[in-house]
Amino acid sequence: MAKGRIEVDERHCKGCALCTTVCPKDLISMAMERLTPRGYHPAELRDPEAACTGCAICAVICPDVAITVYRWIPAAKSLPVSA
Amino acid sequence: MDLSEMVESLVYRKPDSLRDVETHYCPGCTHGLAHRLVAEVIDELGMREKAIGVAPVGCSVFAYNYFNMDFAEAAHGRAPAMATGIKRVNPDNLVFTYQGDGDLASIGAAEILHAAGRGENITVVFINNAIYGMTGGQMAPTTLPGQRTSSTPLGRDVEVHGFPLRMCEVLSQLDGAAYVARRSLHDVANIRKAKKALRQAFEVQLNGLGFAMVELLSNCPTNWGMGATDSLVWIEEHMIPMFPLGDYKVGPGVASVGGRES
Amino acid sequence: MARELLEGNVAFAEAAIRAGCEAYFGYPITPQTEALEHMARRMPELGRAFLQAESEVAAINMVYGAACTGARVMSSSSSPGVSLMMEGMSYIAGSEVPAVLVDIMRGGPGLGNIAPSQGDYFQIVKGGGHGDYRPIVLAPATVQELINLTVEAFDLAERYRCIVVVLADGCLGQMMEPAELPPMRAIRPSAERPEWALNGAEGRSPNVISSIYLEPLEEEEFNRRLLAKQAEIEAHEVRFRELALDDAELAVVGFGTSGRVAQSAVKFARQEGIKVGLMRPISLNPFPYDALGRLADRMRAFLVVEMNGGQMVEDVRLAVEGKAPVRFYGRMGGVVPFPDEILAEIRKLNAPTEA
């Protein structure tokens, strides 16, 4: 199974939560216990079982381009691809 | 899965044609998303260093702070005229306007009509969110019948405020319009389709085929008075019936051009 | 180049072409449409941009767009059309891009008529659009001056990065008289366009051209820059003509067509032995305050002649500062005064003032 992860840039995330509504594995939720520098609750990946596939659907809907997506792929085929 | 021969590769990042800055848009506002799609297309076409954008007056008036390319900021409604002036003296530049519904369909109605009528070789990104955002939620030409805004407090009454303007349907009647399409940003599938349409619209310009416009149904959580997620549902349930999605004009030569998913 | 019989509108259009104008955006409006027609023929011939816009609002914004690329660009119109261009002029001033506008004034207000008038002095000379700015304003009185000032307008616009208005009237636009056109100046290659210009951020950081200064202190700073530029313009660009003023006791002041008609009246008055001369402002902004102030030290009285209800007269009074009486004679509605009307006023001015 492909494995991936996302990084949420907390300078840009405005806590709109749209990414949480589209993640196929429901791995993204709002970090209600902390705030971004601009005072929003940021989205964050909670993926204890490493279920994230790096599908980037969350990045597609993010209105603030706050999500960067990584994916583990066989060393041979490591060409960056934009969704 | 043995991680040793696996390497972590970047799958998705911010396009070069966007500056790495925070935007002033409200949380959940799809302006930011539309900016990203335009920027991705310009990156994929390798045209960032040839592009000149024209920002409107409205929420996206500060687009020039977010796009990483030459940009001008037009008077309210005049972006198509300004873009015409730029394109006529700099035909090799990729010239596009980014306009809201007040800018394009209200004060700028004559400018967009004639830019399309002339077949001006520019690309127009038209953000339709059925309201005036920057000034705090007044009626726009695309406000829906019955929709409450700060200037239609009891809901838009067509007897008094008239009917919404469907700009794709209008402009597609003009021979100068090579490609006119309406897409929506209310879910991931439609966002991908929107990007394809934008790519097509910019390819129309690159191939000198005339006027191209993509209308993107967009949200306004703040002035619609709802959350981001609900606002996207509202687009689907209320805006799409009034503004059906689709290609309204695909002129000769346009179909064979571009639109290839990279 | 030889002198030819040229119509004013055609003359300034061709002069602009020879000055290297790369784009013209206009709209038909009497009494200047012949300029648009001339551009419609000539600009495509030379591979330059020409477009009749859907309105003057669109035309001035096309000018604004082209000006942002550093190209030499102009429009021309007449009073009602120029009123529609005011917003665009303010944006052009607010972003310091160079542009040229030729305004062939006509009778007003409102639809008015198509006869010559100078009723837009306040509108153009004192700014026109919203905000604290003033275009450079040049007022020709002959077709030759219309040609020369149009050429100069392009250079001034670029030197000061502002909009320059050549302010004439229907008389000058429509009349024909011998004049000489300048030689063709090559168009500036786009590579030599100014570094602030929009032409694609290739190998450089992006340029942004906008008139927005959200922070009031920054907007004030920008406005101060405009004022400093205005002071620079006042120091270097004042233009006027003087006739028979050396030994004069009375001075007639008039710009453009009314200045030209007054010139005849001054000649007739001189023949009657009246010691009168003419001071004809050519730059209305920067206005020749100092020159008029110096004149006021030795003139008994001034007669200001205009084709409006009295507008430039206010600036003359500012210049004269009460040192001498300033009388006014004006015809409005598109009526052009005859020399003998002005001569009659000069005689009255010359009559010994009641003690």
XYZ file of C-alpha atoms in Angstrom:
700
model
C 0.000 0.000 0.000
C 1.460 3.431 -0.884
C 2.262 5.497 2.131
C 2.148 9.230 2.435
C 1.828 12.225 4.685
C 0.839 15.860 4.572
C 2.231 19.009 6.118
C -0.161 21.835 7.008
C 1.472 25.250 6.879
C 0.112 26.941 9.961
C 0.943 30.409 8.618
C -1.693 29.870 5.941
C -4.268 27.461 7.400
C -7.391 29.384 8.459
C -9.141 26.467 10.088
C -11.915 26.272 7.472
C -11.947 22.465 7.903
C -12.773 21.720 4.263
C -9.891 19.250 4.098
C -11.409 17.286 6.967
C -14.575 16.777 4.896
C -12.853 15.226 1.866
C -10.084 12.962 3.211
C -11.044 9.465 1.966
C -9.632 7.939 5.147
C -10.861 10.654 7.489
C -7.354 11.259 8.810
C -7.513 15.056 9.105
C -9.079 16.876 12.005
C -8.924 20.301 13.603
C -6.383 20.750 16.383
C -8.752 22.369 18.866
C -6.102 22.453 21.541
C -3.888 25.010 19.821
C -3.987 28.100 17.607
C -2.013 29.272 14.585
C -0.162 32.620 14.737
C -3.284 34.183 13.219
C -5.552 32.633 15.824
C -7.117 29.767 13.881
C -7.373 26.141 14.946
C -5.213 24.427 12.326
C -6.017 21.223 10.512
C -3.673 18.361 11.227
C -3.061 14.817 10.066
C -3.786 12.198 12.730
C -2.582 8.975 11.180
C -1.517 6.485 13.865
C -1.867 3.512 11.487
C -0.047 5.296 8.629
C -3.115 4.995 6.446
C -2.476 8.180 4.457
C -1.826 7.344 0.807
C -0.684 10.804 -0.245
C -3.665 11.111 -2.605
C -3.569 14.924 -2.184
C -7.355 15.314 -2.278
C -7.059 17.506 0.812
C -4.604 19.745 -1.050
C -6.992 20.029 -3.982
C -9.760 21.533 -1.873
C -7.617 23.673 0.428
C -8.459 27.317 -0.381
C -5.224 28.579 1.126
C -2.729 26.182 -0.462
C -1.640 25.310 3.070
C -1.149 21.575 2.475
C 1.985 19.985 1.051
C 1.746 16.278 0.251
C 4.452 13.636 0.313
C 4.315 10.032 -0.780
C 6.695 7.099 -0.243
C 7.383 5.572 -3.641
C 9.965 3.068 -4.878
C 13.315 4.826 -5.204
C 13.368 4.249 -8.973
C 10.229 6.287 -9.743
C 10.823 9.379 -7.558
C 9.730 12.141 -9.981
C 7.746 15.002 -8.377
C 4.263 15.161 -9.808
C 1.742 17.892 -9.073
C -1.780 16.696 -8.495
C 6.673 -2.833 2.766
C 10.410 -2.406 3.193
C 10.958 1.337 3.534
C 14.675 1.066 2.761
C 14.303 1.167 -1.039
C 11.445 3.652 -0.774
C 12.069 7.386 -0.988
C 9.789 10.150 0.087
C 8.883 12.311 -2.843
C 6.960 15.492 -3.056
C 3.539 14.954 -4.542
C 1.952 18.320 -4.233
C 3.207 21.791 -3.380
C 2.373 25.432 -3.881
C 2.793 26.462 -7.558
C 5.630 28.858 -8.453
C 3.089 31.315 -9.863
C 1.748 31.917 -6.355
C 3.695 33.885 -3.789
C 4.263 32.174 -0.452
C 2.161 34.693 1.464
C -0.984 34.637 3.581
C -4.061 35.893 1.791
C -6.668 38.239 3.183
C -9.514 36.011 1.996
C -11.952 34.718 4.595
C -11.516 31.162 5.894
C -12.954 28.731 3.353
C -13.279 31.324 0.584
C -12.664 29.655 -2.779
C -10.952 32.732 -4.227
C -7.742 31.256 -2.864
C -8.529 28.009 -4.591
C -9.241 29.722 -7.908
C -5.935 31.605 -7.575
C -4.185 28.257 -7.130
C -5.794 26.670 -10.163
C -4.833 29.633 -12.363
C -1.306 29.546 -10.958
C -0.982 25.782 -11.530
C -2.118 26.132 -15.137
C 0.302 28.992 -15.783
C 3.108 26.931 -14.215
C 2.219 23.890 -16.334
C 2.201 26.048 -19.467
C 5.596 27.441 -18.422
C 4.221 30.939 -18.874
C 4.799 32.576 -15.464
C 7.466 34.858 -16.920
C 5.275 35.825 -19.859
C 2.059 36.395 -17.926
C 0.469 39.744 -17.094
C -2.594 39.600 -14.862
C -5.182 42.314 -14.365
C -6.902 42.422 -10.981
C -10.399 43.870 -10.555
C -11.921 45.872 -7.747
C -13.558 43.548 -5.248
C -12.285 40.884 -2.852
C -9.630 39.868 -5.350
C -8.348 43.416 -5.799
C -5.190 42.264 -4.011
C -4.608 39.392 -6.416
C -1.366 41.149 -7.392
C -0.073 40.417 -3.885
C -0.681 36.707 -4.371
C 0.308 35.975 -7.963
C 4.040 35.797 -8.580
C 4.023 37.560 -11.956
C 3.581 41.000 -13.512
C 0.227 42.406 -12.476
C -1.868 45.521 -12.890
C -4.894 46.563 -10.888
C -7.778 47.981 -12.905
C -10.583 50.360 -12.100
C -13.822 48.619 -11.152
C -15.186 46.796 -14.189
C -12.444 47.968 -16.556
C -10.115 44.970 -16.421
C -11.112 43.662 -19.877
C -10.399 47.101 -21.388
C -7.091 47.348 -19.551
C -6.169 43.827 -20.636
C -7.060 44.782 -24.203
C -4.685 47.724 -24.017
C -1.914 45.498 -22.686
C -2.493 42.686 -25.198
C -2.665 45.028 -28.188
C 0.816 46.417 -27.511
C 2.303 43.238 -26.009
C 0.735 40.402 -28.036
C 3.407 37.931 -26.901
C 2.420 38.214 -23.266
C -0.140 35.887 -21.732
C -2.752 38.399 -20.577
C -5.621 37.474 -18.290
C -8.165 39.213 -16.085
C -9.439 37.855 -12.796
C -12.811 39.368 -11.969
C -15.734 38.991 -9.578
C -19.415 39.122 -10.516
C -19.901 42.771 -9.560
C -16.790 43.776 -11.496
C -17.564 41.771 -14.631
C -21.366 41.543 -14.834
C -22.378 44.857 -13.286
C -20.184 47.927 -13.737
C -17.983 46.146 -16.285
C -20.775 44.611 -18.388
C -20.018 46.732 -21.447
C -16.294 46.037 -21.230
C -16.676 42.258 -21.037
C -19.342 42.218 -23.750
C -17.145 44.106 -26.186
C -13.944 42.257 -25.289
C -15.809 39.062 -26.179
C -17.391 40.672 -29.213
C -13.976 41.721 -30.470
C -12.655 38.236 -29.893
C -9.959 39.887 -27.808
C -7.187 37.352 -27.388
C -7.252 37.447 -23.587
C -8.338 34.938 -20.933
C -10.965 35.915 -18.359
C -11.304 34.148 -15.012
C -14.789 35.042 -13.752
C -15.564 34.289 -10.106
C -19.321 34.152 -9.551
C -20.282 34.048 -5.858
C -23.633 35.800 -6.253
C -22.749 38.691 -3.947
C -20.499 41.732 -3.436
C -17.937 40.428 -0.986
C -15.488 43.252 -0.296
C -18.132 45.872 0.421
C -19.918 43.617 2.857
C -22.535 41.547 1.082
C -24.689 43.580 -1.245
C -26.641 42.212 -4.194
C -24.699 41.348 -7.348
C -26.126 40.824 -10.856
C -25.848 37.089 -10.124
C -27.631 37.213 -6.749
C -30.377 34.588 -6.823
C -34.062 35.443 -6.650
C -35.075 35.455 -3.016
C -31.467 35.578 -1.823
C -31.008 37.921 1.122
C -28.140 40.409 0.847
C -27.459 43.656 2.635
C -29.081 45.488 -0.269
C -31.911 42.995 -0.687
C -32.700 42.528 3.019
C -36.045 40.889 2.283
C -34.543 38.738 -0.452
C -33.982 39.634 -4.105
C -37.371 40.491 -5.607
C -37.197 40.059 -9.368
C -40.039 42.543 -9.742
C -37.870 45.177 -8.147
C -34.266 44.007 -8.618
C -34.589 42.110 -11.855
C -33.191 38.706 -12.765
C -29.710 37.218 -12.390
C -27.392 37.629 -15.389
C -26.047 34.421 -16.909
C -22.841 35.695 -18.455
C -21.738 32.433 -20.109
C -25.042 32.182 -21.916
C -24.801 35.833 -22.958
C -21.208 35.876 -24.148
C -21.413 32.524 -25.921
C -23.729 34.180 -28.468
C -20.859 36.320 -29.739
C -18.797 35.135 -32.667
C -15.668 36.615 -31.075
C -15.996 34.273 -28.092
C -13.867 31.207 -28.833
C -14.284 29.370 -25.527
C -16.841 30.112 -22.788
C -17.378 27.583 -19.999
C -18.856 27.479 -16.536
C -17.455 25.243 -13.812
C -17.806 25.083 -10.052
C -15.464 24.911 -7.064
C -17.856 23.215 -4.686
C -16.165 19.794 -4.554
C -12.925 18.046 -5.489
C -14.233 16.488 -8.711
C -15.511 19.845 -9.953
C -12.319 21.601 -8.884
C -10.373 19.240 -11.147
C -12.776 19.973 -14.010
C -12.396 23.679 -13.344
C -8.643 23.367 -13.744
C -9.061 21.608 -17.093
C -11.346 24.372 -18.310
C -8.838 27.028 -17.192
C -6.094 25.166 -18.989
C -8.245 25.110 -22.141
C -8.992 28.822 -21.823
C -5.297 29.744 -21.573
C -4.454 27.445 -24.474
C -7.072 29.290 -26.550
C -5.079 32.460 -25.971
C -1.728 30.796 -26.674
C -3.076 29.600 -30.001
C -4.522 33.015 -30.857
C -8.042 31.668 -31.152
C -9.758 34.677 -29.573
C -11.690 35.416 -26.398
C -11.852 32.798 -23.647
C -13.678 32.942 -20.321
C -14.164 30.432 -17.527
C -16.883 31.258 -14.996
C -16.263 29.580 -11.657
C -19.149 29.224 -9.223
C -17.623 30.215 -5.932
C -18.663 30.788 -2.335
C -18.803 33.648 0.179
C -19.136 32.098 3.634
C -18.934 35.407 5.456
C -21.585 37.307 3.525
C -23.795 34.288 2.917
C -23.703 33.870 6.670
C -22.695 30.231 6.744
C -19.710 27.994 7.314
C -17.259 26.984 4.604
C -18.612 23.454 4.226
C -22.247 24.578 4.131
C -21.407 27.257 1.573
C -20.110 24.637 -0.836
C -23.345 22.702 -0.408
C -25.243 25.935 -1.093
C -23.441 26.316 -4.407
C -24.516 22.836 -5.445
C -28.099 23.116 -4.254
C -28.884 26.719 -5.183
C -26.381 28.189 -7.603
C -25.950 25.342 -10.081
C -29.687 25.174 -10.901
C -29.541 28.913 -11.777
C -26.108 28.712 -13.395
C -25.860 25.290 -15.072
C -22.321 23.996 -15.566
C -20.929 23.154 -18.990
C -19.205 24.416 -22.098
C -21.269 27.195 -23.640
C -19.019 27.941 -26.560
C -16.317 25.830 -28.064
C -15.337 27.639 -31.205
C -13.608 26.232 -34.235
C -10.161 24.918 -33.434
C -10.673 25.170 -29.703
C -11.619 21.540 -29.142
C -8.377 20.267 -30.627
C -6.322 22.590 -28.498
C -5.080 21.953 -24.995
C -7.114 20.683 -22.116
C -4.681 17.757 -21.877
C -4.281 16.895 -18.228
C -0.584 17.133 -17.481
C 9.695 68.676 -44.016
C 7.536 71.090 -45.984
C 4.590 73.110 -44.744
C 1.271 71.609 -45.732
C -2.319 72.664 -45.394
C -3.382 70.569 -42.410
C -6.572 70.156 -40.438
C -5.969 70.359 -36.710
C -7.365 66.931 -35.863
C -5.379 65.228 -38.601
C -2.292 67.233 -37.698
C -2.146 66.165 -34.068
C -2.898 62.558 -34.936
C -0.055 62.439 -37.476
C 2.207 64.351 -35.091
C 1.588 61.686 -32.451
C 2.484 58.980 -34.971
C 5.716 60.756 -35.787
C 6.445 61.153 -32.086
C 6.477 57.359 -31.829
C 2.959 56.743 -30.565
C 2.511 52.970 -30.513
C -1.153 52.719 -29.604
C -4.297 54.807 -29.974
C -7.616 53.985 -28.303
C -10.496 56.356 -28.947
C -14.173 56.847 -29.549
C -16.040 58.952 -32.057
C -17.143 62.360 -30.770
C -17.450 65.606 -32.674
C -15.438 67.819 -33.078
C -12.358 65.500 -32.921
C -13.393 62.369 -34.778
C -11.173 63.100 -37.768
C -8.220 62.275 -35.494
C -9.657 58.841 -34.798
C -10.297 58.330 -38.516
C -6.731 59.305 -39.344
C -5.414 56.878 -36.752
C -7.739 54.182 -38.105
C -5.970 54.446 -41.464
C -2.401 55.160 -40.423
C -1.749 53.031 -37.325
C -2.459 49.664 -38.974
C -0.343 50.775 -41.943
C 2.567 51.106 -39.545
C 1.808 47.909 -37.634
C 0.776 49.852 -34.575
C -2.229 49.362 -32.294
C -5.457 51.140 -33.092
C -8.847 50.416 -31.579
C -12.157 52.197 -31.495
C -13.376 51.281 -28.017
C -16.962 50.749 -26.913
C -16.885 53.970 -24.906
C -14.501 56.615 -23.664
C -14.515 54.799 -20.334
C -13.127 51.733 -22.072
C -10.789 53.794 -24.257
C -9.018 55.503 -21.371
C -8.651 52.170 -19.575
C -7.133 50.644 -22.703
C -4.743 53.590 -22.669
C -4.048 52.841 -19.007
C -3.314 49.189 -19.816
C -0.998 49.986 -22.693
C 0.715 52.695 -20.624
C 1.507 50.047 -17.978
C 3.654 48.258 -20.561
C 5.709 51.431 -21.093
C 4.435 51.798 -24.656
C 3.756 55.329 -25.939
C -0.011 55.577 -25.987
C -2.683 58.236 -26.416
C -6.333 58.952 -26.796
C -8.282 61.950 -27.982
C -11.808 63.061 -27.235
C -14.031 66.052 -26.577
C -15.620 67.454 -23.420
C -18.439 64.918 -22.752
C -16.141 62.052 -23.693
C -13.338 63.458 -21.582
C -15.741 63.624 -18.653
C -16.146 59.840 -19.026
C -12.366 59.494 -18.912
C -11.943 61.208 -15.565
C -11.828 58.016 -13.488
C -9.249 56.509 -15.800
C -7.133 59.666 -15.670
C -7.132 59.494 -11.890
C -5.949 55.855 -11.983
C -3.236 56.806 -14.482
C -2.124 59.619 -12.182
C -2.354 57.300 -9.193
C 0.015 54.777 -10.742
C 2.377 57.248 -12.441
C 2.274 55.754 -15.914
C 2.816 58.094 -18.889
C -0.083 58.840 -21.249
C -1.238 61.604 -23.605
C -4.778 62.867 -24.082
C -5.845 65.465 -26.620
C -9.074 67.207 -25.582
C -10.846 69.175 -28.324
C -13.324 71.124 -26.214
C -16.899 71.880 -27.305
C -19.923 73.799 -26.043
C -21.401 72.571 -22.780
C -22.415 71.657 -20.189
C -24.320 68.473 -20.856
C -24.631 67.501 -24.464
C -24.122 71.188 -25.260
C -23.141 71.472 -28.888
C -20.239 70.835 -31.204
C -19.039 74.402 -31.427
C -15.649 75.380 -29.946
C -15.458 76.319 -26.266
C -13.010 76.598 -23.380
C -15.527 75.681 -20.709
C -13.492 72.710 -19.446
C -10.567 74.749 -18.097
C -11.400 74.040 -14.465
C -12.098 70.353 -15.176
C -8.773 69.709 -16.884
C -6.373 72.228 -15.358
C -7.405 71.644 -11.774
C -7.216 67.843 -11.966
C -10.465 66.429 -13.324
C -10.722 63.017 -11.752
C -10.867 62.294 -8.053
C -7.902 62.757 -5.775
C -5.017 65.142 -5.389
C -3.376 65.197 -8.800
C -3.058 67.548 -11.756
C -2.137 66.638 -15.305
C 0.290 68.761 -17.278
C -1.945 70.871 -19.543
C -0.732 72.500 -22.763
C -2.929 74.889 -24.782
C -2.064 75.427 -28.469
C -3.465 78.350 -30.457
C -2.357 77.282 -33.952
C -2.200 73.999 -35.825
C 1.604 74.258 -35.730
C 1.524 74.578 -31.941
C -0.959 71.700 -31.759
C 1.585 69.568 -33.630
C 4.567 70.698 -31.556
C 2.784 70.339 -28.215
C 1.470 66.879 -29.067
C 5.028 65.724 -29.741
C 6.268 67.394 -26.565
C 3.406 65.828 -24.620
C 4.852 62.346 -25.131
C 8.268 63.391 -23.875
C 6.821 65.268 -20.893
C 4.574 62.323 -20.007
C 7.569 60.028 -19.872
C 9.896 62.472 -18.138
C 7.374 63.089 -15.342
C 5.467 59.779 -15.585
C 2.107 61.453 -15.710
C -0.758 62.190 -18.026
C -0.353 65.207 -20.294
C -3.423 66.854 -21.771
C -3.206 68.917 -24.955
C -6.202 71.208 -24.471
C -7.561 72.732 -27.651
C -11.080 73.432 -28.944
C -13.292 72.675 -31.885
C -11.955 75.695 -33.743
C -8.414 74.368 -33.786
C -9.509 70.803 -34.325
C -11.572 71.576 -37.404
C -9.666 74.440 -39.059
C -6.994 74.003 -41.710
C -3.862 76.103 -41.950
C -0.319 75.647 -43.181
C 1.887 73.778 -40.749
C 4.934 71.547 -40.788
C 4.951 67.997 -39.456
C 8.053 66.654 -37.700
C 10.113 63.807 -39.212
C 9.134 60.264 -38.234
C 10.763 59.196 -34.996
C 11.347 55.450 -34.680
C 9.242 53.545 -32.181
C 11.212 52.734 -29.068
C 12.092 49.016 -29.113
C 10.243 47.172 -26.344
C 13.604 46.147 -24.868
C 14.231 49.794 -24.023
C 10.978 50.238 -22.204
C 11.286 51.446 -18.608
C 12.174 48.890 -15.971
C 8.899 49.456 -14.110
C 6.923 48.353 -17.187
C 4.752 45.237 -17.318
C 6.061 42.905 -20.008
C 6.457 39.590 -18.220
C 8.692 38.989 -15.176
C 11.404 37.229 -17.177
C 14.641 37.054 -15.256
C 13.426 39.709 -12.817
C 11.026 39.998 -9.924
C 7.451 40.835 -10.923
C 6.324 44.429 -11.426
C 2.998 45.498 -9.985
C 1.246 48.640 -11.170
C -1.642 49.800 -9.021
C -2.933 52.990 -7.490
C -3.722 51.388 -4.143
C -2.081 52.636 -0.949
C -4.147 51.104 1.825
C -2.152 52.754 4.579
C -3.105 56.464 4.796
C 0.466 57.421 5.692
C 1.717 55.633 2.579
C -0.955 57.308 0.469
C 0.065 60.648 1.906
C 3.681 59.861 1.101
C 2.653 59.064 -2.463
C 0.662 62.294 -2.670
C 3.698 64.184 -1.415
C 5.670 62.612 -4.230
C 3.087 63.897 -6.702
C 3.308 67.377 -5.176
C 7.083 67.319 -5.436
C 6.706 66.365 -9.085
C 4.249 69.226 -9.604
C 6.800 71.612 -8.102
C 9.436 70.231 -10.478
C 7.069 70.737 -13.385
C 6.326 74.296 -12.246
C 10.026 75.012 -12.100
C 10.858 73.730 -15.590
C 7.844 73.495 -17.859
C 6.097 76.876 -17.831
C 5.390 78.061 -21.378
C 3.771 81.274 -22.617
C 4.001 83.844 -25.464
C 4.228 87.591 -25.039
C 3.399 90.187 -27.748
C 4.031 93.940 -27.595
C 4.350 93.998 -23.801
C 7.679 95.755 -23.501
C 6.219 99.270 -23.506
C 2.636 98.272 -22.714
C 0.442 99.685 -19.942
C -2.403 97.222 -20.471
C -2.212 93.465 -20.915
C -4.729 91.158 -22.520
C -4.498 87.543 -21.314
C -5.991 84.699 -23.307
C -5.110 81.087 -24.111
C -5.750 78.994 -27.215
C -8.262 80.344 -29.686
C -9.354 83.261 -27.514
C -5.673 84.227 -27.145
C -5.323 84.146 -30.914
C -8.414 86.306 -31.487
C -7.154 88.706 -28.799
C -3.855 88.953 -30.695
C -5.688 90.572 -33.621
C -7.512 92.919 -31.258
C -4.186 93.940 -29.694
C -2.774 94.741 -33.139
C -5.766 96.925 -34.012
C -5.557 98.653 -30.631
C -1.863 99.348 -31.165
C -2.779 100.943 -34.494
C -5.055 103.285 -32.499
C -2.076 104.110 -30.298
C -3.237 102.147 -27.287
C -0.262 100.765 -25.361
C -1.560 97.225 -24.975
C 0.103 93.827 -25.306
C -0.860 90.163 -25.150
C 0.234 87.495 -22.700
C -0.813 84.023 -23.960
C -0.325 81.166 -21.501
C 0.530 77.911 -23.317
C 1.108 75.732 -20.266
C -2.084 76.000 -18.199
C -0.551 73.644 -15.683
C 2.092 74.755 -14.803
C 0.385 78.156 -14.994
C 2.670 81.201 -15.620
C 1.930 82.838 -12.252
C 5.398 84.391 -11.898
C 5.421 85.935 -15.380
C 1.987 87.456 -14.810
C 3.044 88.602 -11.353
C 5.996 90.481 -12.839
C 3.745 91.991 -15.507
C 1.365 93.147 -12.776
C 4.158 95.317 -11.344
C 3.999 97.544 -14.422
C 0.540 97.081 -15.978
C -2.300 99.495 -15.288
C -4.924 96.807 -15.870
C -5.537 93.354 -17.272
C -8.255 92.082 -19.608
C -8.760 88.311 -19.546
C -10.532 86.914 -22.592
C -11.941 83.400 -22.588
C -14.550 81.271 -24.360
C -16.254 80.377 -21.083
C -17.840 82.102 -18.125
C -14.554 83.065 -16.505
C -12.213 80.306 -15.370
C -8.589 81.098 -16.192
C -9.369 84.630 -14.931
C -9.220 83.238 -11.398
C -5.649 82.082 -11.943
C -4.761 85.470 -13.425
C -6.178 87.160 -10.316
C -4.101 84.808 -8.178
C -1.006 85.823 -10.134
C -1.771 89.569 -10.086
C -2.550 89.572 -6.360
C -4.593 92.778 -6.561
C -1.680 94.838 -7.904
C -3.897 95.884 -10.832
C -7.568 95.488 -11.780
C -8.352 92.330 -13.771
C -11.366 92.628 -16.096
C -12.956 89.705 -17.869
C -14.646 89.315 -21.242
C -16.059 85.942 -22.219
C -18.329 84.334 -24.811
C -19.925 81.004 -24.014
C -21.985 78.255 -25.540
C -19.595 77.749 -28.404
C -19.574 81.389 -29.536
C -16.163 82.536 -30.727
C -15.584 86.258 -30.042
C -14.598 88.548 -32.908
C -11.515 90.792 -32.606
C -13.626 93.963 -32.604
C -15.520 92.784 -29.520
C -12.220 92.485 -27.706
C -10.984 95.743 -29.190
C -14.031 97.473 -27.700
C -13.122 96.022 -24.291
C -9.525 97.180 -24.682
C -10.737 100.710 -25.405
C -12.863 100.621 -22.254
C -9.883 99.347 -20.308
C -7.765 102.122 -21.748
C -10.258 104.856 -20.830
C -8.941 106.873 -17.879
C -10.307 105.181 -14.816
C -12.653 107.383 -12.755
C -10.460 109.005 -10.134
